[in-house]
Short mmCIF file of C-alpha atoms in Angstrom, two decimals:
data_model
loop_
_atom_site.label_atom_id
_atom_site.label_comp_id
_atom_site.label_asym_id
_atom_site.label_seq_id
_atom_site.Cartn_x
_atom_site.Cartn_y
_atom_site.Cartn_z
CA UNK A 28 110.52 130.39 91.36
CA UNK A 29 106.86 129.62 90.54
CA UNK A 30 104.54 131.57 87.46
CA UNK A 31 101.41 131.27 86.08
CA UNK A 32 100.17 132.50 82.89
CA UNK A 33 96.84 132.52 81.15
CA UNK A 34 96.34 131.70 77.44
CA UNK A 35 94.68 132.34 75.52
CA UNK A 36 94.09 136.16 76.62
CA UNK A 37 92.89 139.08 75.24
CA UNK A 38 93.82 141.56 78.11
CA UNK A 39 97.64 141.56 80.31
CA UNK A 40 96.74 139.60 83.30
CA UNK A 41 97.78 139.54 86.32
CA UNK A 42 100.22 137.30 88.33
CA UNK A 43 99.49 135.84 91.33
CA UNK A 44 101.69 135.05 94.29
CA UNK A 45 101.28 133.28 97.34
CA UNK A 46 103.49 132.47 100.48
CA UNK A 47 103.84 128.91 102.28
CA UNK A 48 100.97 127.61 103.80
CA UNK A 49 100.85 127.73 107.39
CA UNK A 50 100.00 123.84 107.07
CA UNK A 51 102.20 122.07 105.11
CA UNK A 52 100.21 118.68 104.01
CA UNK A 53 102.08 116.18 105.79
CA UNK A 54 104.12 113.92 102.95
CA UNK A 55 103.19 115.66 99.79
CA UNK A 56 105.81 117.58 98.90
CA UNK A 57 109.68 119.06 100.35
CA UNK A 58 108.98 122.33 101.62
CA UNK A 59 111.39 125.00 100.22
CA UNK A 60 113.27 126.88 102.79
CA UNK A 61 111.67 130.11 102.13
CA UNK A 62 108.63 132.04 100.38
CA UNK A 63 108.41 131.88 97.29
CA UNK A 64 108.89 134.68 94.83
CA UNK A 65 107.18 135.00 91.47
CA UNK A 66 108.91 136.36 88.66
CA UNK A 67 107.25 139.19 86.39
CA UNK A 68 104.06 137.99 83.97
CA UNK A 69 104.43 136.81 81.00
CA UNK A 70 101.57 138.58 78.68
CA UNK A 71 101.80 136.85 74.95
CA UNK A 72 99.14 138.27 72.85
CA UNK A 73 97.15 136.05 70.54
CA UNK A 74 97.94 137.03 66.91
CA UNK A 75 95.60 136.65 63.92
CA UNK A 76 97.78 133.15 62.67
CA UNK A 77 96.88 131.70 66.43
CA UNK A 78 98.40 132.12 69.49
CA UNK A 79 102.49 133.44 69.42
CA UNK A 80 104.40 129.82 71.01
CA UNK A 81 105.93 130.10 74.48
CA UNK A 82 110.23 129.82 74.49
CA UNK A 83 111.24 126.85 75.84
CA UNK A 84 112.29 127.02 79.67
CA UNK A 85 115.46 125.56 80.41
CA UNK A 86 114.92 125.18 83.99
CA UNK A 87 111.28 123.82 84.45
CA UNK A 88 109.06 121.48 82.86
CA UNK A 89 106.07 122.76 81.68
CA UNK A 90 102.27 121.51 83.20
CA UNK A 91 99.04 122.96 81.41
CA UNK A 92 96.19 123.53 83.35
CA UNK A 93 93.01 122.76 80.79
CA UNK A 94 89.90 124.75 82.87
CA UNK A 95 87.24 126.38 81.31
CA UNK A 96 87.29 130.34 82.11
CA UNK A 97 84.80 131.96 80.54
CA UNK A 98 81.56 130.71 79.72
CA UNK A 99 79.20 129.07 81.94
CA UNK A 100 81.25 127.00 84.00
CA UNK A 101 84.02 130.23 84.65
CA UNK A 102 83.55 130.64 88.14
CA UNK A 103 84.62 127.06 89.07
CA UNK A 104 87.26 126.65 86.39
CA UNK A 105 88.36 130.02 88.05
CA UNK A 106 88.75 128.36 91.24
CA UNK A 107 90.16 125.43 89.98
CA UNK A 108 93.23 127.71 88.66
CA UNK A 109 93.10 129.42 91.78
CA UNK A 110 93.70 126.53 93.85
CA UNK A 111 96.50 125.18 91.30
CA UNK A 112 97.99 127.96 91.65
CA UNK A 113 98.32 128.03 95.69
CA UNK A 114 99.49 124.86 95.55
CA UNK A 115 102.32 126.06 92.89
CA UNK A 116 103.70 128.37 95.31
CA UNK A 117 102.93 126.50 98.16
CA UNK A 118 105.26 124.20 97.26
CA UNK A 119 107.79 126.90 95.53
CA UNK A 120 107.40 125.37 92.49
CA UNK A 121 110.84 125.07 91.56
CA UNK A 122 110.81 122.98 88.52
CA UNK A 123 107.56 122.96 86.72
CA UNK A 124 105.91 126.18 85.71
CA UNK A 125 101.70 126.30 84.98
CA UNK A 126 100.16 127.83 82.21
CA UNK A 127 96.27 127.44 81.62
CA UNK A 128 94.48 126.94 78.64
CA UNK A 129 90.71 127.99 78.28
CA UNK A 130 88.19 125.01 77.38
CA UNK A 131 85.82 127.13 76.67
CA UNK A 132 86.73 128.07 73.28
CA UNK A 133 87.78 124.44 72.02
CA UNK A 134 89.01 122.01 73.95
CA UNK A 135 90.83 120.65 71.24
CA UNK A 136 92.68 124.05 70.44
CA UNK A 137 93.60 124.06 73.99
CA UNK A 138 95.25 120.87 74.02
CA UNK A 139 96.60 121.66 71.02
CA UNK A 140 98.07 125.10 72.06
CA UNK A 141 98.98 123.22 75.51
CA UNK A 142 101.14 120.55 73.92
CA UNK A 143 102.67 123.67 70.79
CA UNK A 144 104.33 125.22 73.93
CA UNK A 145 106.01 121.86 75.22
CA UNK A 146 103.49 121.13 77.79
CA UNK A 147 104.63 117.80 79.28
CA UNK A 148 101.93 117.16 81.81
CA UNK A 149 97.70 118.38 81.48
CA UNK A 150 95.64 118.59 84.35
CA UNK A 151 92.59 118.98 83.22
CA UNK A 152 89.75 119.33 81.77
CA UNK A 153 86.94 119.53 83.97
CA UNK A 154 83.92 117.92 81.91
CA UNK A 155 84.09 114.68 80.46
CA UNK A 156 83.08 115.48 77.02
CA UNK A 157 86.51 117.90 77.06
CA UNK A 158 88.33 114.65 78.28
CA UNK A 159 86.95 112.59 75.28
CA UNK A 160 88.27 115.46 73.20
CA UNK A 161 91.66 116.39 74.67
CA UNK A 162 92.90 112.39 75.28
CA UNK A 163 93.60 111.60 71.86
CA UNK A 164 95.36 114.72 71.25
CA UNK A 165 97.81 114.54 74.02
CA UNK A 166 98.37 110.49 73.54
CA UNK A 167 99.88 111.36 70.65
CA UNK A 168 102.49 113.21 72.20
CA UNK A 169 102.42 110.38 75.10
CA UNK A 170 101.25 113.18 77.41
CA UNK A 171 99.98 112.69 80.73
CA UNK A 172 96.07 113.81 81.42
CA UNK A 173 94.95 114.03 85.04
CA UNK A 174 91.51 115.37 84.76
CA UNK A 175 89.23 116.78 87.15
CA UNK A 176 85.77 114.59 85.93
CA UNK A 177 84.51 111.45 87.59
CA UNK A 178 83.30 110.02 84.64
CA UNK A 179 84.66 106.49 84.83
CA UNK A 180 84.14 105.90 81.01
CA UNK A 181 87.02 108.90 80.44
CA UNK A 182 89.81 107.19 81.95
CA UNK A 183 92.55 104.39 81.45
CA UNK A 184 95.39 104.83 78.20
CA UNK A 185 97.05 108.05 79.73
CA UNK A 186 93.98 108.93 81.32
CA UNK A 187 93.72 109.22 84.97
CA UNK A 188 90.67 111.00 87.21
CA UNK A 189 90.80 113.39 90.06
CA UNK A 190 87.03 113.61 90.41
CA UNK A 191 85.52 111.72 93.09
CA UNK A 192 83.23 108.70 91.68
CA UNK A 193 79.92 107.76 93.06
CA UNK A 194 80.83 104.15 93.05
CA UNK A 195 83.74 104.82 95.97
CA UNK A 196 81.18 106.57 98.10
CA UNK A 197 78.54 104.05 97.93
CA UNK A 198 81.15 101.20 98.35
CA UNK A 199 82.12 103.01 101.06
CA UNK A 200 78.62 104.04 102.75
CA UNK A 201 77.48 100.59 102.23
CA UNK A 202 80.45 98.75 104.03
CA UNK A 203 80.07 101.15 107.02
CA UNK A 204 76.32 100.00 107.13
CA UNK A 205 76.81 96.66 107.02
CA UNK A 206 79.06 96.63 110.38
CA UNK A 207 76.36 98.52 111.92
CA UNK A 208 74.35 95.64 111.25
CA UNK A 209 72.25 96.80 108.19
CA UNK A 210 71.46 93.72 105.94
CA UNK A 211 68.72 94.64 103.71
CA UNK A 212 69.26 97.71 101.14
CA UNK A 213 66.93 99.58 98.88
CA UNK A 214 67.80 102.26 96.17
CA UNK A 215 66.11 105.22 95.03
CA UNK A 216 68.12 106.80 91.86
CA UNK A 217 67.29 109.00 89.55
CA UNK A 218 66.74 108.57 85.84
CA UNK A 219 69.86 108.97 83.47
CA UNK A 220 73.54 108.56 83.71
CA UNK A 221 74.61 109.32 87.43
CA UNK A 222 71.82 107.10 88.22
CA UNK A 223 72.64 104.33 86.54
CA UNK A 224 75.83 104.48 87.64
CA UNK A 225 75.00 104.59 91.12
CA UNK A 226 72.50 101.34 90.40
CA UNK A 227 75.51 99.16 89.19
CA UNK A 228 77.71 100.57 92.32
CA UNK A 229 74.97 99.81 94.95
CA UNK A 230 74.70 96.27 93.51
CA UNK A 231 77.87 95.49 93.40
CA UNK A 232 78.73 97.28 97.00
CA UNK A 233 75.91 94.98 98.42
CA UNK A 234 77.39 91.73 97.18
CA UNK A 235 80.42 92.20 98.06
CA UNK A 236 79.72 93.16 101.68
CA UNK A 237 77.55 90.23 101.86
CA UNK A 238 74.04 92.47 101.99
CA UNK A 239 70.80 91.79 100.09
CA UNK A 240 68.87 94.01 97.56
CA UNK A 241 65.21 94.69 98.66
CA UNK A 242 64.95 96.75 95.24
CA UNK A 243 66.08 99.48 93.16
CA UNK A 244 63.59 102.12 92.03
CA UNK A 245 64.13 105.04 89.26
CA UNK A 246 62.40 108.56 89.23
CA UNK A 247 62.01 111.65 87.66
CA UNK A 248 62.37 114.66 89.78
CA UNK A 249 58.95 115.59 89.77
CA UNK A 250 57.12 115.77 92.59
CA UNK A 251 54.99 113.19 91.69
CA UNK A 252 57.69 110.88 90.33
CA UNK A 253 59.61 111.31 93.75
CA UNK A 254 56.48 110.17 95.71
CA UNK A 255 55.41 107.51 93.69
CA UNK A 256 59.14 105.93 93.43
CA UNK A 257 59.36 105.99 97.20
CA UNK A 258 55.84 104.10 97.33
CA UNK A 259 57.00 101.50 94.45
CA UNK A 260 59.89 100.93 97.15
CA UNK A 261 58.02 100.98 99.70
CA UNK A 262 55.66 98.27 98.12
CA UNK A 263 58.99 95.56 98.10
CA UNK A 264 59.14 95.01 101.44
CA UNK A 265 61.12 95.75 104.29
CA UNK A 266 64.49 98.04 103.84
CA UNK A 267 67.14 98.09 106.47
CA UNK A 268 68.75 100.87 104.52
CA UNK A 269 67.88 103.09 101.85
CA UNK A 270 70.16 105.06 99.71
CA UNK A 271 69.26 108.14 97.40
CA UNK A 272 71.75 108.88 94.68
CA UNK A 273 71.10 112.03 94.48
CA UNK A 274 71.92 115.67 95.97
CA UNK A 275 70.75 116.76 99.38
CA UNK A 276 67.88 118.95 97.90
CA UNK A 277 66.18 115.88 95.96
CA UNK A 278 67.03 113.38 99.47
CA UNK A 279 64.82 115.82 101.65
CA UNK A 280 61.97 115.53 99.77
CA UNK A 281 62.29 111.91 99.37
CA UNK A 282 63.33 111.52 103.05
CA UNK A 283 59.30 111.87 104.27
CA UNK A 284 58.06 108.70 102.45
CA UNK A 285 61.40 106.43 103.23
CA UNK A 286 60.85 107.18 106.42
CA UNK A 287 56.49 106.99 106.85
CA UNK A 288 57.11 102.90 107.21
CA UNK A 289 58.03 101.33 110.26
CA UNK A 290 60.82 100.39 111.31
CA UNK A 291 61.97 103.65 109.73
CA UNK A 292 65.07 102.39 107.52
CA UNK A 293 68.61 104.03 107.84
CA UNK A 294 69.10 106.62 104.79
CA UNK A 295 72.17 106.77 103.04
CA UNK A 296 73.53 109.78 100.57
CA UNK A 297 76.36 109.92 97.86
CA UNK A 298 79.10 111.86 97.87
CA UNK A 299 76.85 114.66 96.51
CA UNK A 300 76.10 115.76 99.80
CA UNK A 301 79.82 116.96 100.45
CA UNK A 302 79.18 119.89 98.51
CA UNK A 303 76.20 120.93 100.41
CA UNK A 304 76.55 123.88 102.75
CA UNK A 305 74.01 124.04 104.65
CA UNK A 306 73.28 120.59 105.28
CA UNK A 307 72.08 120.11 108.99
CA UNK A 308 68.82 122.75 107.99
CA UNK A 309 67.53 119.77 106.55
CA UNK A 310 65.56 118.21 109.50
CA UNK A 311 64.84 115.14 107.44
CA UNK A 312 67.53 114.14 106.78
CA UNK A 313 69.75 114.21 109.99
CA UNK A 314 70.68 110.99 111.16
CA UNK A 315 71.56 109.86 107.10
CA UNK A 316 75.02 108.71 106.65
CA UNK A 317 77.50 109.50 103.37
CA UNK A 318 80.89 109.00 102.46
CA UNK A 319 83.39 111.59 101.26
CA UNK A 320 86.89 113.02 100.93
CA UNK A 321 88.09 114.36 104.52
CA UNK A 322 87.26 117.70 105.51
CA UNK A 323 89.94 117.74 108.16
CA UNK A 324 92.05 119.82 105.85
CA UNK A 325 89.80 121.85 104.08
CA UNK A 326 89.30 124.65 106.48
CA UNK A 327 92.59 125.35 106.37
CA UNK A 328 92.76 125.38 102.65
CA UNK A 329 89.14 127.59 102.28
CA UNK A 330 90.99 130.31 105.00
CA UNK A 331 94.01 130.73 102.86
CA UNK A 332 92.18 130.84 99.76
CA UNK A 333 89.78 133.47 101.11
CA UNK A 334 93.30 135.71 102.23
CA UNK A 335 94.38 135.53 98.75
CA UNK A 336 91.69 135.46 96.58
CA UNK A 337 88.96 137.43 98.61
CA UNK A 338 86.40 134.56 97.63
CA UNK A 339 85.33 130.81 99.15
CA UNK A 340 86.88 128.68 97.12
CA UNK A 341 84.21 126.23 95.61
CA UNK A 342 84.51 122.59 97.13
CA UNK A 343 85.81 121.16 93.89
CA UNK A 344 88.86 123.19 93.62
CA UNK A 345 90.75 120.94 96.11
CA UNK A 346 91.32 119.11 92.71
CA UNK A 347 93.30 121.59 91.13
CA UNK A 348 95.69 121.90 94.44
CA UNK A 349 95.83 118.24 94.95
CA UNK A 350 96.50 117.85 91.34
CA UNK A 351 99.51 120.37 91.42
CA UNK A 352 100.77 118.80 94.74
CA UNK A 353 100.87 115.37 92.73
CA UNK A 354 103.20 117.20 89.76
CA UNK A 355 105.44 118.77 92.29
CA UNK A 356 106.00 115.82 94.04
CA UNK A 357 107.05 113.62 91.02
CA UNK A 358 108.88 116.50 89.33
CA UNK A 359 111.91 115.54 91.39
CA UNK A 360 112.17 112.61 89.07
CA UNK A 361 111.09 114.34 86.35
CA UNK A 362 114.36 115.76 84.17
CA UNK A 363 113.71 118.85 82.75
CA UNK A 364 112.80 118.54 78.97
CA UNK A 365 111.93 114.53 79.16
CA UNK A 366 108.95 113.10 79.01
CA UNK A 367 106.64 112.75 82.02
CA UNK A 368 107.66 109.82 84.27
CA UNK A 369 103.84 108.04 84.04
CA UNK A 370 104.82 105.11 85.89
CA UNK A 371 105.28 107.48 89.22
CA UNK A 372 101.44 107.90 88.99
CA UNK A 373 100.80 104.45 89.77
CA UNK A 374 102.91 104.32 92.94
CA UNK A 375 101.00 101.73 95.29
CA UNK A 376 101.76 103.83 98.05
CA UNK A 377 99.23 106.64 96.91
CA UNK A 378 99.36 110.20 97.78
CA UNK A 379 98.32 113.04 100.26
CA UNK A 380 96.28 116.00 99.80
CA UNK A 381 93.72 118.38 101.25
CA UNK A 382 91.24 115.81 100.00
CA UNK A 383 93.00 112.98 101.57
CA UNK A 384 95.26 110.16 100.55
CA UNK A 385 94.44 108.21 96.62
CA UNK A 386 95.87 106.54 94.02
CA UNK A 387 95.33 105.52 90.78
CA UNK A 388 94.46 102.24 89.67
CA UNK A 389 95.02 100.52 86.58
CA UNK A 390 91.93 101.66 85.06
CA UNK A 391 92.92 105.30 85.53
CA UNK A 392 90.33 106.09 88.41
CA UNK A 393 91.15 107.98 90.91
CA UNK A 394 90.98 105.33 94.57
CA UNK A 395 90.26 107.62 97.46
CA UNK A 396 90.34 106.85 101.60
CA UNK A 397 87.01 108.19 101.78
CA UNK A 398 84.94 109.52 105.92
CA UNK A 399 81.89 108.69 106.45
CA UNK A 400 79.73 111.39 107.97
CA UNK A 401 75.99 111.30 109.91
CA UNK A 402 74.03 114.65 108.94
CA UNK A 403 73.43 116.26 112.22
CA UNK A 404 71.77 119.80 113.23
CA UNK A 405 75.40 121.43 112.81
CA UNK A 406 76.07 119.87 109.60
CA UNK A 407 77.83 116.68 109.46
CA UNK A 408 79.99 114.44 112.10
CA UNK A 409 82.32 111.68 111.09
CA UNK A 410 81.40 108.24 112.70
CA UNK A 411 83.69 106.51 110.58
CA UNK A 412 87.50 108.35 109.64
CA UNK A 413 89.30 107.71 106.29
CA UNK A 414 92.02 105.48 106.26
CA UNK A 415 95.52 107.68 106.14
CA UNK A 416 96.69 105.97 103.72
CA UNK A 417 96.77 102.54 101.82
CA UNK A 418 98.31 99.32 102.51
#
């Protein structure tokens, strides 16, 4: 049987059920033989001394889920729960059970609550300033964290990262370039940390694929500072390539003065542009190639989303399913009441999910098979599929 439960909680909630997907993702997880049924929801009120502790549960491990919902950030932490919750009966979640946790009021009381009612596993939280919180908390226990940021600097000692990193889509981007011939790259980023990141990535991606730097220009996203980066660019000579680390709205405005030289220069995105939904309106920037996690999957995840939850699921919530998928998958080996086996997260082998396959490396970070797509009037087209799996 698979549950859910919400805590903290001022009002009884509601659980939700869902049946099989129609699409089983191949290799993930043993399918149970039928749907699965949930059992009735568990409402524990909060009490003035703090929040009542759960019983144990004799016949499943326990996994928090650490997502922020209520607050700003709600909707997608919603989602997030939403789609670790499909996944949970999806898979008939026979031997762990989920209970979430809202960041919003403390991530450290939510780790804290999390690990009070024998939580052996978080997934979770979604920003990395809840990570820096939460880590130390739960490696004190020698609890697992799997959290949904891609901030690099989170990770490693018990710390591993779902989000998708900037780094793996440039590396990516930038190899498919190169065996299209592209030699010479150039680099508009903007100022602060995603930029800088994306700085030490393209450099890095270049040299190793053998490339050359033409240069590497910052900007503020003022009209003015877009234009006059593009011209300081523009000013270093020839670019074969030029890559914008930033999202699609920022690249279109950019796109005009990359492209007002001649030989107009290939432009390449981040995995920024995944999220975009309306991507092939922008005229300027069809033709621009970016790397990120498979879609082949996700339509099939968004439709049964939509039938349960009446709402599109946003883009990041893949996480949360993938994340759950993970758990059920090593909760095989996982005896009920023991610690979490850890070492199963560095299997070599990596694993599947709607996002495609990854695995974690030694620093923690999430390694992903990563598409590359070319905008075009309909969107996006892959030129170059991810990898299945890993060798």
């Amino acid at each position: 049987m698979a549950s859910l439960s919400l805590r903290p909680q001022g009002n009884p909630f509601k659980l939700i059920g869902l049946a099989l997907l129609a699409v089983t993702i191949a290799g993930c997880v043993p399918r149970p033989s039928g749907p699965a049924t949930p059992p009735p929801p568990e409402i524990r009120p909060t009490t003035p001394e703090g929040p009542s502790r759960l019983p144990p549960d004799e016949t499943r491990n326990r996994v928090a889920v650490l997502v922020p919902l209520s607050g700003p950030n709600a909707a997608l932490g919603q989602s997030l729960l939403n789609a670790a919750n499909l996944a949970l009966f999806d898979t008939g979640g026979q031997r762990i059970r989920i209970t979430a946790y809202d960041t919003s009021h403390g991530a450290a009381a939510a780790a804290n609550d999390a690990l009070a009612d024998g939580s052996g596993l978080i997934l979770g939280p979604l920003l990395a300033e809840d990570v820096r919180v939460v880590a130390p908390i739960a490696a004190r226990e020698t609890v697992p964290v799997i959290a949904f940021s891609n901030d690099v600097s989170v990770a490693g000692s018990g710390v591993y990262l779902m989000g998708i990193t900037p780094g793996q889509s440039i590396d990516r981007v930038v190899a498919f370039a190169r065996s299209r011939g592209v030699q010479r790259f150039g680099a508009l980023v903007p100022q602060g940390v995603y930029g800088d990141r994306a700085r030490r990535a393209l450099t890095q991606a270049v040299e190793g694929a053998g490339g050359s730097l033409t240069g590497i220009e910052t900007y503020d996203r003022s009209a003015a500072g877009l234009r006059q980066a593009a011209a300081r660019l523009n000013a270093r000579g020839r670019s074969d390539a030029v890559l914008i680390a930033d999202g699609a709205q920022v690249a279109v405005q950019l796109a005009p003065s990359i492209r007002a030289v001649s030989p107009q220069p290939q432009i390449l995105g981040t995995e920024l542009w995944a999220t975009e939904t309306n991507l092939g309106a922008a005229t300027g920037l069809r033709g621009a190639w970016f790397a990120a996690p498979t879609d082949g999957n996700f339509a099939a995840f968004r439709q049964r989303y939509r039938a349960r939850y009446n709402a599109v699921p946003f883009r990041l919530s893949t996480l949360g399913y993938d994340a759950v998928l993970l758990a059920s998958r090593i909760a095989a080996d996982w005896p009920i009441g023991r610690r979490f086996p850890e070492r199963a997260l560095h299997d070599a082998g990596g694993f599947a999910g709607v996002d495609g396959a990854f695995r974690f490396g030694r620093d923690g970070v999430a390694e992903r098979a990563l598409e590359v797509r070319e905008v075009s009037a309909g969107g996006a087209n892959v030129v170059s599929p991810a990898p299945r799996g890993f060798n």
